[in-house]
Every structure is written in C-alpha cells, then in structure tokens.
Amino acid sequence: MPNPWLELSTWPFQRTASYKLLLTELGLVDADKPYVEVRDDCARQHRSPAVELRLDGPGGRTLWPLLTFTQGALILACLPLVEAPPEPRPPLPSLASVSQGLALLSGLQDFLCGPGGKPEPDVLASRLAALPSVLLQVCPLGRPLDTPPPAGSVPAAVAPSPGGAQKQPAWKAGVHRGRVVVSVALTEKVRSMQYGKSSQQDIWDVYGMVMCKCEVEGVLPNVSVTLTLPPNGSPLQDILVHPCVTSLDASILTACSVDENDCSAFSGPYKFPFSPPLELFRLCSYTSQVPMPPILGSYQLKAEENHLKANVVLKLHESVKNSFEYYEAHIPFFNQNLMGSVEVKVSSGQLEVSKEKSLLVWVLGQKFPKSREAALEGTVHFSGTVAGPTDPLCTGLTAYIKLYFRVADAVFRYCRVDQHSVQVYSSAKPRIVTTRELVSSEYYIWNSTGDAPVSLKI
Amino acid sequence: MTIADLWDQRISAFLLSLSQFLATTSTESFLAELLHELRNDKTNDQLKTLLVSVLLEHPTILCPSASVGEETALELLSVFSHTPQKSIVLKCNVMLAITNVIICTSCLNTHTKTAEDWLDLLFQMIQDINDYRCGLSQQPIRATACDCLREMETCSPGLLSQKLEALYLLKQQETTVLHQSYCLLYTLGLKNAIRILTNQKDVTDLEFKSILGGNEGFAWKSNQLELTSLPINMLVQVPRLTQGLDCKELKSIMSLLLEESYLLMPISQSALLRELVEVVAMVPGLSRTLFKSQLLRLFGTADVSLMHATLFMKDTFTDSLFTTEDENFLLKRLVGMAQHPLLRITEKLFYMECILHFPENRPISSSGEESLPVLVTPRLAAFLHPTVFNDSATMLCRLNLLCLVHLEANEGEADKGIGFLFDHIMALLKIVDNDGSREVVVTSLRALFIFLMHFSGMEELSEKLIDKLCDMYSRHSRLAPNLIGLADRIQEHPRPVWSVKLLRGLQKRIMEMPPLQLTIHNLSWHLKVLKRVAKEGQITQRNTIYLLLNVLINSNLCERGNWQVGNAVLAVYRNLLDHPSIDQVFIELADLLQYISIQYDDTDIKDHARIYYTLLTNLSWEKLTGVLAKRLDGGRAKERSHSAIMAESEEIASNLTVHKTHVLQLIKAQEKAAQSSSDSVEATGEVRNWLEVYQGQLQTPGFGSEVTLRYNLTHAKETDPLFDKVFTICLHFEPKDSNYAKVTDIHVPCVFRDRKSPEVKVKLKPFQPRMFTTQDGRSWHSRLPDVSVSFPEIFLPLPLPPNSSRECREQVFERIWEATASGNSDKSAISLFCFKPEDKSLADLIKTHFQGYLITDQQSERSWKVLLFLPPKCHILLKITQAEDAAQVSIATDNRELLPFVNSYLQNITDN
C-alpha cells in the first residue's frame, strides 16, 4: 500500500507492528474481510480524535492517544506526550499536547498537500523530502513550536528583518518591501436540504470566509477589514478569527448559531483589526441563517410501469444576481439498470446524459430566464441490462438532485466587503482589491414522493 | 556503492531491527564508526546529518552508560566546533544531539563537567541578541540553543532559576523573530523557580524578589522538583506560595508577557499561556483578572491550541475569572465549533470531547468521567444531532453526546429526543439492509450499541430493534459475526437480557427459513449463530437440535464430509452439551451424535462426535459440565490438552482450520534419493541367463514397486515460536492423480527447531493435510507445501545385485532391447531423438544425468548404453551415439506411454 507514512522521527514505523495495527484500525488492510474482531468490535468506540492501538491484543500494552489525519493515501499521525499517570486514563482535553498535536498535524497537512489538497506525486515527494528539516524547525526535540508554512505560500518581495526597535512577530519571517496591496476575498457557501413536504422542514444555511493577502510595509502594520450587513440582515454567527486579529468587540462574538433565543440586536458592522502575516490567510469565518435559500427547488419522481417520470422546477430568489459563472443540476439514478431512452424537455439550458448512463446533467448555463424559473419534465427508461451504480441510501424512490453553482461578484446575504471597508494605516497609498462570490455546497433537493433521509441539521 | 549508500543501508538496518543489527556488530563499534565518520572532513553535511539523527533518536541505545554518554557528548562537541559556520543545519542537528545525549544519559542530573560546559556554551550562544556578533545567517543556531536550554530546564526543573534576570533582559532586548524562543525560555524558568519556592515554608519578600533578580550560575541541586513537575491540572492540590508577598514586579512582568503573547506562533502562544496560568495559580498575590484583557481575543480564536489553552484557564480559575455568562457563552461557542462547517473533522471531534469534559464552575461530579455539563440542554444539543450524512466518528460522537443529554433530560423532552435518536438508528439499519458497505455495517452496530447502553431499558424500542435486526439477518446472514459480537458486548453490561432476546429471535428466524436458504455458505453463518445461542441457558435448544437433524439427514452434508462444516456443527454440540436443559433433549442429541459418528465422511469429525457421544451417555450432567468447563487461559497443561480434544471454542476451532502459513515443509534429503527398496538377489559366480534371472525377479510380488524419496521434515522459514517443538505429527498424503497407489500415513514423533530434522521416506506426491500437536497440547492441522515429484526422480538403476558383472548387465540390456524392438508387444515402442551437443561435451552430459544408469560406457567409440528402470516393471533403454554433427539417442521402452515423458526429458536436459 503506497502510504507515505509521515515519520515524525526517522523511526521506520512502517515495518512495526504499530503501523500494521494502525492500518487495521483505519480499515486500510483486510478491507475485504467483513468482520475482523480487533477492528470491528462494536464496543470499540471510534468517536474520539485519538486512536488507541492495542499492541499485544486485548488487555495488553496500548499506544494512546494516537492522533491521525488521513487524506487520500497520506496518513499523518503523531503521539502526543501524556504528562500524567497512565491510569486512570486522563481525559483527552486535560492533555495540553493533544491540541498542539492537532495543530501540528493540520499544519503538516497544509504543508504537504497545499491549498488544492491533491498535490502531484513528484511535488508531494519533494515536500516529503523537505520534511525532516521543516520538522527540525517547527518541532525540535519533539516539542511543537509552530506549524509548518503552508505549501506554496512563499511571499515575494520580503526582506529579512534584523532586530529593530519593534519586536518582530514570530509568525512573520520578514517585512514586505514594495507596493502596498491588500486583497480581500469573501466567499460564501450555501448548503441546503429541500424536501418539498409539509412533514419535513426544509433547511439551509450559509457559511462564509474572508481570505486576505496583505502586502504592507512595516513590522506590525495595522489593517482593518469591516463587514457590513444590509438593514434587517441576519447577524453573522459563530465567528472564528485568525490569531493575528488584535482585538475583538464582545458584540461581534455574541451571535451563535446554537442559540435559539438569540435576540441580540447586533447586526454589524463587524470590524476586524489585525496585523497581517505575509502569506495568504483566513481572516475570519462565520455562519449565518438566511430567511430563504437562494434557489428553491422541487423534484418529483414517480415510477410508471418500466420507466421513471421526473418533474423538476427551480426558482431563483430575487435577491440573487441572475448571472452565474456555472450552474448545473445533477440528477443521479442509483440501483437501476443503465439508462436507455431519455425523453426529457427543459425550459431553459440543455440536458446531457452522462457517459456512464446513470446521471442526467442539466446545464442551466449563465442565466435563468426572466421569470427566474426553470423546469424539467419527462421520462427516463432503464432498458439496459447492465446494472448502474448502487447506493444504500437511495433505494426505491429515495432520490435527489444536487445543484452546483457559482455566482461571482455577489454574496447572497449582501454581506458587504468593498474598498471602503478595508483600512490600511500606511504611509503609502494602498491598492485594495476585493472580490466576493457565492458557491453551492451540499445543495440537495430530495424527491418529494419518496422517503428522504431525515436531517435536523446539516 | 558510495559511502553514503553504505551508511544509508546500515542506518536503515539499525532502525529496522535493533536486535538483528546488534547481532552483527556491537553498539560500541557502531558508535565509534559513527563518530569517526562525523569527524571525517570529506564527508558531506547531508550524510553527517543522517548520522547525527541516529544519535538524536536513540541516545540511550548508543550510549548505554553515563560515561559513554559523556564521552560521546565530548566527541560531538568537538565535531560541533570543527563544523564550518556555513553548515547551519548540521550544526543545529549536532546541538540537539548533544543535548539529547546529555539529558538521556543522566549527565545532566549527575552534574558532569561536559554538561556544565555545554550549558555554559549554550548560554553564551544566546547572548548574541539581535545577531549583532554572528550575523543573521547564524540565527537558527541561536534558536536551537534556546530550544536546547528549554529542554534542559524541562528535564531538570529549576536549572535556570538563578538566571532569571539575565534571561529577562535578553528577552526584552531581542527584537527579531527569535523573541518567541527567549520568551518561552524565560517563562518556563520563571514558572519552575516559583514552583520550587512553593515547596518552601514561609517565603520572605526578599527570597521572592531574589528569584526575579537572579543573575548567578546554574542551579544544579534543584532536582527535587522532578517528581512533582506535572501540570497543575493533574495535581490534586495546586502548590501555592504564602500569602501577602509583594507581587508588584512579577505582576508587571506578567502583564508584559501577556501583552506580547500576541507576537508568538499560536502553538507557542498556547504553551506560554499555560505557563502563565500556572504561575498565577501558584501566586496568591497575582490577580486572575490579569488575563481578562486576552479573553475576548481567545474566545474568538479559530486556533485549536489557543482555544484549548482557554479551557485550561477556565479549568484552573473557574468562577474567579469566568462569570456564569462567560461559562454559558464558552459552552455555546464549543457547541458551535463542534459543528462548524469550516473546521476539520478531528478538531470538531476534539471540541465534542471538550464539551463532555467541560470544566464547569460548579461541577456536580469530579470523577473525570464523561458527564455532561448541566448547561448542555436538549435544546442546545439538538444542534449536534447525528445524521446519516455524518462521517462515522462524528456520527458516533454526536450520538453518544445526545444519548447522555436525553438520559438526563426531563421526561417529555427526553421521549421526543430519544424518539429522534431511535429514528436515526432505524435509518442506519435501513442502509445496512440495503447492502451498506462494511464500514456502514460496523458503524451502525456501534451506534446501536451506544443507544442500547443508554436505553436498553425501554422495552418497546428494544423489541423493535430486535425485530429489525432479525429481519435483516434473514436477508443478510453475513451479519452473523457482527450480531454475535453485539450480543456478547451487551451481555457484558448491566442489562444482559436484551442479548438473550436477540439471540432467541435469531434462533427463531433460522428455524423458519426455507430449506433452500440453508445453503452451504449460509449454513456456516447459521451454525455460528446457533453455537452462540446454545450458550444461553435461558433459551430452549430443542429447535436447534431438530434443525441440525433435519439438515444432516436430508442433505448430502455427511457424504461431502467437509471438515469445516463438520467442525462448525460439532461446535454447536459442544455448547449444547453444556446446556442446563440437556436432559430434555438427551435422546435426540445422542441420536444425532451417533449419526454423525457413523455417517460423516471425515475421520476427525467422526472421532469428535464419538467422544461427545461417549461423554454424553456416560457422564452425569454435573460431571459433563465439569469436564467441559475448561478455561482456555487456565494455564495448566493438562487442562489445555483436554481442551484440545474437547472444546470447540471459537479459538480452538479457528486454530484447527487449515492455516495459510506453512509450519513444516519437506526438503529433499541431500544424498541420492533414488534407490531400490527391494532385497538384492545374492550374486553367484555362475554364468546364467541373466535375463531369466531378472525376469524371475520381476515376478516376485512387491519387487521394485516402490520409489523411496527421502526428505527432511523441517520447519518452514518463518513460523511462530509456538511451533518450535512439534509433536505427534501425522503426515497424510493424497496423490493428486491416479498414477500412484495410496500412500500410507507417516508418523513422526517430534520435530524440534534446534535439532537435526528427522528424515522422512515418502512415496510420491505428498499433498494432503496433516495433524500435529504443539507443546501446549493443542492439536493443529496444517497443510504442507506441495511437493512435486519430477520424472527423473522415479528412475531407478537396473535392479540387479550390486556386484553383478558388466557382462551380465549388458546381456540383460540387449535382451530387453531385442524384445522391445521386435514389436511383439503392443505396448513397446522405439523412437529416435537427435540433438546437437553444444557447449558441453556429450560425455559430460551423460555423466551428469545418467551416471547411475550406465550399462556400457565406450567413450572411445563414442557410444553409450543406458537403462532406466521405472517401478513397478517398466524400462527405458537408450543407445546414445555420437555422429558427425549430432548425437543420436535411440530409445526403446516396454511402455509406449512413457515416450512423451522421455522425449520432453531429453529435450529438457539437452536444451542449454
């Protein structure tokens, strides 16, 4: 198995019994065996971020708490130091090293995989080769001081900073020289589960993040970004900020998605004063409850003799800009034979049958019609003899449509960030670039004539 | 191979298996070679870094004693000083290695000269603040020096306690990114110094002040702290300084540190905060409100280690720093973070753990066990409701939390909540029923287990679950091991009755199955379930016995004689014998056992059935259960032997199945394998018609009918030490084809790994399974690797008395040749094979392959005669002559079916 095991030490872990146990634990070996007692015992609770490996079988020595991150073929793991008697086992939150381990592993994952999350094999190999020296720097003698810099984040035009009058932050290797540019990008993602039933409530929410890249001179320059809401806009909740944010107003943090009685009148402006690091970073993130989803849909699928009859209507909310970068509705069919003839009409856009013959792709293109409504209607025959993809969830008439869209230069909730909302306290006149976009994420419309899996919350 | 490659190999070998590596070389010599290579100027930095890494990782193995440690540290010091300035990475590595060696070999604790020198050197290095002297390029060295000092202070707390003023000044003056390292070093020293002071009674203001103003040597004798250097949240009581000390100076130091904490990396910042929290906790004169200014920033942080440090602060200071509103807010924040779409799954899992162990201002219990804070209401927890879209860990974690919430909730609210959870479980089971993947099956049963742990007392719901599980089982019998596991685990807990109900339900379903569904494959699952059911005294077993009777009599199972199925059936019986209601089904059970012992077409199964039958019919139930009540982990060898005959427990049954790994193997014996086992005919000096004599021999029954192949029975290369001594081995062979008569079993008393392997005389294709016993008395059943017998292995020389003359051999040859060549017999045949002898001469070829079978060897005439005897009565005769450009082999045989073999054999040996 090509698992480039991250060795925090040069210890050849992959040949050890612990490594094999870990792979068993993660279900990466004997995946074809339906039941392996040490792995599949129902009393073994896999609900903690820390894995326990029993080195000598039940009752024997254990390796705990092993933290693991898995991304593709990459397994990252570390064993935090337990500064306590092993028995009785201390609760995980009582160990300082656990969160440090989690932070270190997150950092290593970003360092190895980069922003895309899927590095090319040769890129990954070169990053793996650089790992020992990176670890020497961020984790000398096994004690994490820092997280490795994310891959590909080497900032240009940086001068090393010799000791000056002002103390240099440890998270900023040097100072920027050159033109002052501040880029602020606001991305909002919208999730939804629409059932089209009175018995089941539709749910949706929005979460957003502000990414910043600041090329500003000085050791600790001051920048601030302010997010504003329109009148009656619903407040930003669960705000999480980057450690470089210098101070926060208490009112900013009060709105919390889990607080149903939240009647705090605060609806901005949300001001984030900070001193930026050199690399691209996530200044803040939030969630939000919006009154309506940007696209309301209904999906009706009925079985008739030897075919399925489908009826889909999608409506764009009036507050969303009718200009999409892309907009597609995917209509998959599971646990059926492959599609035969498809007699489906769409009121707007085009319909494509996927190569695999198990998916209809409705490409709505850049715009909804003026009515802000699009419909699809027709029948699908499954005449083939070859079985299509299976899914244990979507049996019978349990089926869904998944929407994929992106609207550039718009955010659904009108959370505003523009040139005026960015302040840079600098002698040079800064260039300020702001972008905003709305992207779908986990946007499902379930067939209202079938059973849909219950989800109280996304 | 370059030197670097050689070292690479050696170090890999060292890291891979220490014991193997040290079998070939000693640590001293390896260490000496390492250090020698490090001193070599021609070795490049990369290789040296690799070499140092071994010392860095395994200092205690390479330096087993303090004196070796000291010598090594000295050597490394000299390497360090001779390493050129530009080799920064190597220098940093050497520094870390020296520190590690000094700490791990207790050079530090015993205050050796080297440790002292090294400390002085490190302290000297960190004096170069802002890189005035050595320049920016040397900054990493300084950073490493700080790290090394911090490590030494950690391992010998108080070491820096008399140098705090100096460290403080350095920290203040340092303005580069290394400010962080100085900050951490100072804070750790400060915390340890105060911790040591808390051990002292009646601390005066002067003593207290002298800590902060210390600018002396290293404090070598402060090791008493070692045992109590646990973080304060691990201590029953936080050590405290005396009240009323003047803390003004310390307070301003602390404020400054907190203010500048913002400049540190988040992980280091969290470490710093933890140290400061400990200081404030130990010094009554310092106000907790010192942290107030940082709280908002920390509450809002997206960084997991900073949030964790905040919780540590909450745990330490409770209501002296956090109001009820703060507490409420923090908890909501945690719930929000535990489901935040932009955090990583592991972080969210961690936050859920934090909710379960939330440090409340007024905790109800302090057991440290998972107990939900009272502030987590069903309303709040509803946001963490599990869904089928969650990943496994998140789903299970949420389910566990919700179960705890509803367990505590008041009735009306709880019923609704439990209803939701139940629906969720049913939704999961539906996915399993729709052929969910292995992971879905396992996760769903885990969810079910969590649910039952909390709510198995709710009759209606648990009945529904049993119905659902039984339904699922009748469709997917592969779920048997999962369901048995579930029953076992639930039974270990306070309400075991659910398990009995489930098992009774499963038994009923199996009974109701149409016979067609009891196919061989599914049968093994059903037998597993029935075996488990038979363990339950509360479940009547009559139906099980009828079912087995039905299956055995009305199917061809007995004729098929499958060992595994037979064993699985017997496993059910074994548990039945132990069942308290056995007297109600005594006759049926006895009938069945007798039936198997007669009808089942497998000796082993028959034997077992017979033993069970004998036990059943001869012993009272009390005695029977006494005999059966074996403990596998009991320890006494006798009991274990017993268990091997008696108990088909899960473990034994699995041990008895055919293993994939080979324990033993047959290796061909060194000496010439082929020889006739027949008695030789006494030679007489008389001139006789040798052919007649020879043919006379062939008429003797049993003559020449065997080929004895000699093998050594040895251990396969890598086997468990359990098999080092193997006893009572029965080798059972079954020829693959019908060419050979059945070979009788061979019994070998024992095979020991460390002794000479016994020789086994085997006749032809050994193939089939074999039984043996290990030292602990258990019987094993394993498979030998195939031993194939090649065509030339069954060649024998002409079976005439050893001293019979060449003439008589020639005579027999010629006569047989004539007889076969005459074509009188319809079985005989002649043939010709030509080839071109290439590299080797023809004579060599003949010598190699036909030495033992030569009748005449007339090298001068370039002609040879060869006779191959094949038991029982076949001959192959070869006349080999060397023509001008080719060799001719005339072949005559009295069994024409052998010709193709002869041909391919000749082809084989003459091909280069």
PDB file of N, CA, C and O in Angstrom, chain B residues 138-183:
ATOM      1  N   GLN B 138      23.434  33.151  11.267  1.00  0.00           N
ATOM      2  CA  GLN B 138      23.605  32.232  12.390  1.00  0.00           C
ATOM      3  C   GLN B 138      22.375  32.176  13.302  1.00  0.00           C
ATOM      4  O   GLN B 138      22.400  31.533  14.345  1.00  0.00           O
ATOM      5  N   GLN B 139      21.313  32.846  12.877  1.00  0.00           N
ATOM      6  CA  GLN B 139      20.122  32.904  13.723  1.00  0.00           C
ATOM      7  C   GLN B 139      19.575  31.518  14.110  1.00  0.00           C
ATOM      8  O   GLN B 139      19.227  31.299  15.272  1.00  0.00           O
ATOM      9  N   PRO B 140      19.508  30.560  13.152  1.00  0.00           N
ATOM     10  CA  PRO B 140      18.979  29.241  13.530  1.00  0.00           C
ATOM     11  C   PRO B 140      19.760  28.593  14.665  1.00  0.00           C
ATOM     12  O   PRO B 140      19.193  27.880  15.486  1.00  0.00           O
ATOM     13  N   ILE B 141      21.069  28.861  14.742  1.00  0.00           N
ATOM     14  CA  ILE B 141      21.883  28.270  15.804  1.00  0.00           C
ATOM     15  C   ILE B 141      21.421  28.804  17.156  1.00  0.00           C
ATOM     16  O   ILE B 141      21.271  28.064  18.122  1.00  0.00           O
ATOM     17  N   ARG B 142      21.148  30.085  17.172  1.00  0.00           N
ATOM     18  CA  ARG B 142      20.709  30.716  18.408  1.00  0.00           C
ATOM     19  C   ARG B 142      19.329  30.179  18.812  1.00  0.00           C
ATOM     20  O   ARG B 142      19.076  29.905  19.981  1.00  0.00           O
ATOM     21  N   ALA B 143      18.473  30.039  17.801  1.00  0.00           N
ATOM     22  CA  ALA B 143      17.139  29.500  18.094  1.00  0.00           C
ATOM     23  C   ALA B 143      17.270  28.099  18.687  1.00  0.00           C
ATOM     24  O   ALA B 143      16.610  27.761  19.677  1.00  0.00           O
ATOM     25  N   THR B 144      18.144  27.292  18.086  1.00  0.00           N
ATOM     26  CA  THR B 144      18.342  25.932  18.581  1.00  0.00           C
ATOM     27  C   THR B 144      18.916  25.949  19.997  1.00  0.00           C
ATOM     28  O   THR B 144      18.533  25.133  20.837  1.00  0.00           O
ATOM     29  N   ALA B 145      19.802  26.887  20.265  1.00  0.00           N
ATOM     30  CA  ALA B 145      20.374  26.981  21.611  1.00  0.00           C
ATOM     31  C   ALA B 145      19.272  27.253  22.634  1.00  0.00           C
ATOM     32  O   ALA B 145      19.240  26.658  23.712  1.00  0.00           O
ATOM     33  N   CYS B 146      18.326  28.127  22.262  1.00  0.00           N
ATOM     34  CA  CYS B 146      17.191  28.390  23.155  1.00  0.00           C
ATOM     35  C   CYS B 146      16.379  27.120  23.369  1.00  0.00           C
ATOM     36  O   CYS B 146      15.979  26.798  24.489  1.00  0.00           O
ATOM     37  N   ASP B 147      16.123  26.393  22.263  1.00  0.00           N
ATOM     38  CA  ASP B 147      15.351  25.148  22.366  1.00  0.00           C
ATOM     39  C   ASP B 147      16.056  24.151  23.278  1.00  0.00           C
ATOM     40  O   ASP B 147      15.419  23.467  24.081  1.00  0.00           O
ATOM     41  N   CYS B 148      17.385  24.066  23.129  1.00  0.00           N
ATOM     42  CA  CYS B 148      18.151  23.108  23.938  1.00  0.00           C
ATOM     43  C   CYS B 148      18.071  23.485  25.417  1.00  0.00           C
ATOM     44  O   CYS B 148      17.863  22.632  26.274  1.00  0.00           O
ATOM     45  N   LEU B 149      18.216  24.772  25.694  1.00  0.00           N
ATOM     46  CA  LEU B 149      18.143  25.217  27.090  1.00  0.00           C
ATOM     47  C   LEU B 149      16.766  24.949  27.670  1.00  0.00           C
ATOM     48  O   LEU B 149      16.617  24.529  28.814  1.00  0.00           O
ATOM     49  N   ARG B 150      15.752  25.170  26.847  1.00  0.00           N
ATOM     50  CA  ARG B 150      14.378  24.956  27.321  1.00  0.00           C
ATOM     51  C   ARG B 150      14.167  23.479  27.640  1.00  0.00           C
ATOM     52  O   ARG B 150      13.547  23.124  28.638  1.00  0.00           O
ATOM     53  N   GLU B 151      14.748  22.617  26.787  1.00  0.00           N
ATOM     54  CA  GLU B 151      14.610  21.180  27.014  1.00  0.00           C
ATOM     55  C   GLU B 151      15.325  20.779  28.308  1.00  0.00           C
ATOM     56  O   GLU B 151      14.822  19.974  29.091  1.00  0.00           O
ATOM     57  N   MET B 152      16.488  21.369  28.536  1.00  0.00           N
ATOM     58  CA  MET B 152      17.244  21.030  29.747  1.00  0.00           C
ATOM     59  C   MET B 152      16.531  21.535  30.990  1.00  0.00           C
ATOM     60  O   MET B 152      16.510  20.861  32.014  1.00  0.00           O
ATOM     61  N   GLU B 153      15.930  22.691  30.895  1.00  0.00           N
ATOM     62  CA  GLU B 153      15.176  23.229  32.027  1.00  0.00           C
ATOM     63  C   GLU B 153      13.948  22.352  32.291  1.00  0.00           C
ATOM     64  O   GLU B 153      13.585  22.106  33.437  1.00  0.00           O
ATOM     65  N   THR B 154      13.333  21.867  31.210  1.00  0.00           N
ATOM     66  CA  THR B 154      12.164  20.999  31.380  1.00  0.00           C
ATOM     67  C   THR B 154      12.559  19.718  32.101  1.00  0.00           C
ATOM     68  O   THR B 154      11.837  19.244  32.979  1.00  0.00           O
ATOM     69  N   CYS B 155      13.712  19.169  31.717  1.00  0.00           N
ATOM     70  CA  CYS B 155      14.106  17.882  32.278  1.00  0.00           C
ATOM     71  C   CYS B 155      14.790  18.036  33.631  1.00  0.00           C
ATOM     72  O   CYS B 155      14.908  17.072  34.379  1.00  0.00           O
ATOM     73  N   SER B 156      15.279  19.199  33.932  1.00  0.00           N
ATOM     74  CA  SER B 156      15.894  19.414  35.225  1.00  0.00           C
ATOM     75  C   SER B 156      15.356  20.737  35.751  1.00  0.00           C
ATOM     76  O   SER B 156      16.034  21.765  35.740  1.00  0.00           O
ATOM     77  N   PRO B 157      14.090  20.728  36.201  1.00  0.00           N
ATOM     78  CA  PRO B 157      13.413  21.999  36.520  1.00  0.00           C
ATOM     79  C   PRO B 157      14.179  22.801  37.570  1.00  0.00           C
ATOM     80  O   PRO B 157      14.671  22.242  38.550  1.00  0.00           O
ATOM     81  N   GLY B 158      14.285  24.064  37.318  1.00  0.00           N
ATOM     82  CA  GLY B 158      14.980  24.923  38.266  1.00  0.00           C
ATOM     83  C   GLY B 158      16.407  25.230  37.867  1.00  0.00           C
ATOM     84  O   GLY B 158      17.061  26.090  38.465  1.00  0.00           O
ATOM     85  N   LEU B 159      16.889  24.559  36.840  1.00  0.00           N
ATOM     86  CA  LEU B 159      18.264  24.753  36.387  1.00  0.00           C
ATOM     87  C   LEU B 159      18.567  26.230  36.108  1.00  0.00           C
ATOM     88  O   LEU B 159      19.642  26.735  36.400  1.00  0.00           O
ATOM     89  N   LEU B 160      17.587  26.910  35.545  1.00  0.00           N
ATOM     90  CA  LEU B 160      17.795  28.315  35.175  1.00  0.00           C
ATOM     91  C   LEU B 160      17.250  29.273  36.237  1.00  0.00           C
ATOM     92  O   LEU B 160      17.191  30.482  36.015  1.00  0.00           O
ATOM     93  N   SER B 161      16.875  28.728  37.394  1.00  0.00           N
ATOM     94  CA  SER B 161      16.146  29.558  38.359  1.00  0.00           C
ATOM     95  C   SER B 161      16.981  30.697  38.936  1.00  0.00           C
ATOM     96  O   SER B 161      16.438  31.646  39.471  1.00  0.00           O
ATOM     97  N   GLN B 162      18.300  30.607  38.815  1.00  0.00           N
ATOM     98  CA  GLN B 162      19.122  31.713  39.339  1.00  0.00           C
ATOM     99  C   GLN B 162      19.607  32.636  38.233  1.00  0.00           C
ATOM    100  O   GLN B 162      20.503  33.435  38.413  1.00  0.00           O
ATOM    101  N   LYS B 163      19.040  32.462  37.050  1.00  0.00           N
ATOM    102  CA  LYS B 163      19.500  33.283  35.921  1.00  0.00           C
ATOM    103  C   LYS B 163      18.366  34.100  35.328  1.00  0.00           C
ATOM    104  O   LYS B 163      18.434  34.547  34.190  1.00  0.00           O
ATOM    105  N   LEU B 164      17.293  34.252  36.111  1.00  0.00           N
ATOM    106  CA  LEU B 164      16.098  34.842  35.515  1.00  0.00           C
ATOM    107  C   LEU B 164      16.270  36.299  35.089  1.00  0.00           C
ATOM    108  O   LEU B 164      15.717  36.708  34.077  1.00  0.00           O
ATOM    109  N   GLU B 165      17.048  37.037  35.835  1.00  0.00           N
ATOM    110  CA  GLU B 165      17.203  38.439  35.420  1.00  0.00           C
ATOM    111  C   GLU B 165      17.911  38.526  34.076  1.00  0.00           C
ATOM    112  O   GLU B 165      17.502  39.263  33.184  1.00  0.00           O
ATOM    113  N   ALA B 166      18.970  37.724  33.960  1.00  0.00           N
ATOM    114  CA  ALA B 166      19.708  37.719  32.691  1.00  0.00           C
ATOM    115  C   ALA B 166      18.789  37.322  31.542  1.00  0.00           C
ATOM    116  O   ALA B 166      18.767  37.960  30.481  1.00  0.00           O
ATOM    117  N   LEU B 167      18.007  36.278  31.777  1.00  0.00           N
ATOM    118  CA  LEU B 167      17.092  35.808  30.721  1.00  0.00           C
ATOM    119  C   LEU B 167      16.044  36.874  30.396  1.00  0.00           C
ATOM    120  O   LEU B 167      15.663  37.061  29.237  1.00  0.00           O
ATOM    121  N   TYR B 168      15.585  37.558  31.433  1.00  0.00           N
ATOM    122  CA  TYR B 168      14.575  38.593  31.215  1.00  0.00           C
ATOM    123  C   TYR B 168      15.131  39.709  30.343  1.00  0.00           C
ATOM    124  O   TYR B 168      14.479  40.163  29.398  1.00  0.00           O
ATOM    125  N   LEU B 169      16.354  40.096  30.645  1.00  0.00           N
ATOM    126  CA  LEU B 169      16.967  41.165  29.854  1.00  0.00           C
ATOM    127  C   LEU B 169      17.146  40.750  28.399  1.00  0.00           C
ATOM    128  O   LEU B 169      16.863  41.501  27.479  1.00  0.00           O
ATOM    129  N   LEU B 170      17.607  39.527  28.223  1.00  0.00           N
ATOM    130  CA  LEU B 170      17.775  39.031  26.859  1.00  0.00           C
ATOM    131  C   LEU B 170      16.440  39.065  26.122  1.00  0.00           C
ATOM    132  O   LEU B 170      16.344  39.500  24.978  1.00  0.00           O
ATOM    133  N   LYS B 171      15.404  38.572  26.808  1.00  0.00           N
ATOM    134  CA  LYS B 171      14.068  38.545  26.201  1.00  0.00           C
ATOM    135  C   LYS B 171      13.613  39.956  25.820  1.00  0.00           C
ATOM    136  O   LYS B 171      13.026  40.165  24.758  1.00  0.00           O
ATOM    137  N   GLN B 172      13.901  40.898  26.682  1.00  0.00           N
ATOM    138  CA  GLN B 172      13.475  42.260  26.405  1.00  0.00           C
ATOM    139  C   GLN B 172      14.216  42.867  25.228  1.00  0.00           C
ATOM    140  O   GLN B 172      13.640  43.584  24.424  1.00  0.00           O
ATOM    141  N   GLN B 173      15.499  42.535  25.143  1.00  0.00           N
ATOM    142  CA  GLN B 173      16.310  43.184  24.106  1.00  0.00           C
ATOM    143  C   GLN B 173      16.145  42.533  22.738  1.00  0.00           C
ATOM    144  O   GLN B 173      16.344  43.162  21.715  1.00  0.00           O
ATOM    145  N   GLU B 174      15.800  41.274  22.735  1.00  0.00           N
ATOM    146  CA  GLU B 174      15.668  40.558  21.462  1.00  0.00           C
ATOM    147  C   GLU B 174      14.442  41.070  20.714  1.00  0.00           C
ATOM    148  O   GLU B 174      13.331  41.033  21.243  1.00  0.00           O
ATOM    149  N   THR B 175      14.662  41.529  19.484  1.00  0.00           N
ATOM    150  CA  THR B 175      13.503  42.018  18.731  1.00  0.00           C
ATOM    151  C   THR B 175      13.272  41.258  17.436  1.00  0.00           C
ATOM    152  O   THR B 175      12.335  41.534  16.709  1.00  0.00           O
ATOM    153  N   THR B 176      14.120  40.288  17.119  1.00  0.00           N
ATOM    154  CA  THR B 176      13.893  39.508  15.893  1.00  0.00           C
ATOM    155  C   THR B 176      12.822  38.459  16.163  1.00  0.00           C
ATOM    156  O   THR B 176      12.265  38.388  17.255  1.00  0.00           O
ATOM    157  N   VAL B 177      12.584  37.607  15.171  1.00  0.00           N
ATOM    158  CA  VAL B 177      11.577  36.559  15.341  1.00  0.00           C
ATOM    159  C   VAL B 177      11.934  35.615  16.489  1.00  0.00           C
ATOM    160  O   VAL B 177      11.089  34.906  16.996  1.00  0.00           O
ATOM    161  N   LEU B 178      13.208  35.623  16.899  1.00  0.00           N
ATOM    162  CA  LEU B 178      13.614  34.739  17.979  1.00  0.00           C
ATOM    163  C   LEU B 178      13.092  35.179  19.335  1.00  0.00           C
ATOM    164  O   LEU B 178      13.241  34.469  20.324  1.00  0.00           O
ATOM    165  N   HIS B 179      12.486  36.330  19.356  1.00  0.00           N
ATOM    166  CA  HIS B 179      11.872  36.823  20.582  1.00  0.00           C
ATOM    167  C   HIS B 179      11.016  35.725  21.224  1.00  0.00           C
ATOM    168  O   HIS B 179      10.989  35.552  22.429  1.00  0.00           O
ATOM    169  N   GLN B 180      10.335  34.968  20.365  1.00  0.00           N
ATOM    170  CA  GLN B 180       9.485  33.875  20.859  1.00  0.00           C
ATOM    171  C   GLN B 180      10.282  32.871  21.682  1.00  0.00           C
ATOM    172  O   GLN B 180       9.858  32.466  22.767  1.00  0.00           O
ATOM    173  N   SER B 181      11.452  32.464  21.175  1.00  0.00           N
ATOM    174  CA  SER B 181      12.245  31.454  21.872  1.00  0.00           C
ATOM    175  C   SER B 181      12.678  31.953  23.248  1.00  0.00           C
ATOM    176  O   SER B 181      12.628  31.220  24.236  1.00  0.00           O
ATOM    177  N   TYR B 182      13.096  33.219  23.319  1.00  0.00           N
ATOM    178  CA  TYR B 182      13.540  33.788  24.595  1.00  0.00           C
ATOM    179  C   TYR B 182      12.376  33.890  25.573  1.00  0.00           C
ATOM    180  O   TYR B 182      12.515  33.649  26.769  1.00  0.00           O
ATOM    181  N   CYS B 183      11.247  34.245  25.001  1.00  0.00           N
ATOM    182  CA  CYS B 183      10.047  34.421  25.802  1.00  0.00           C
ATOM    183  C   CYS B 183       9.660  33.088  26.463  1.00  0.00           C
ATOM    184  O   CYS B 183       9.370  33.029  27.657  1.00  0.00           O
TER     185      CYS B 183
END
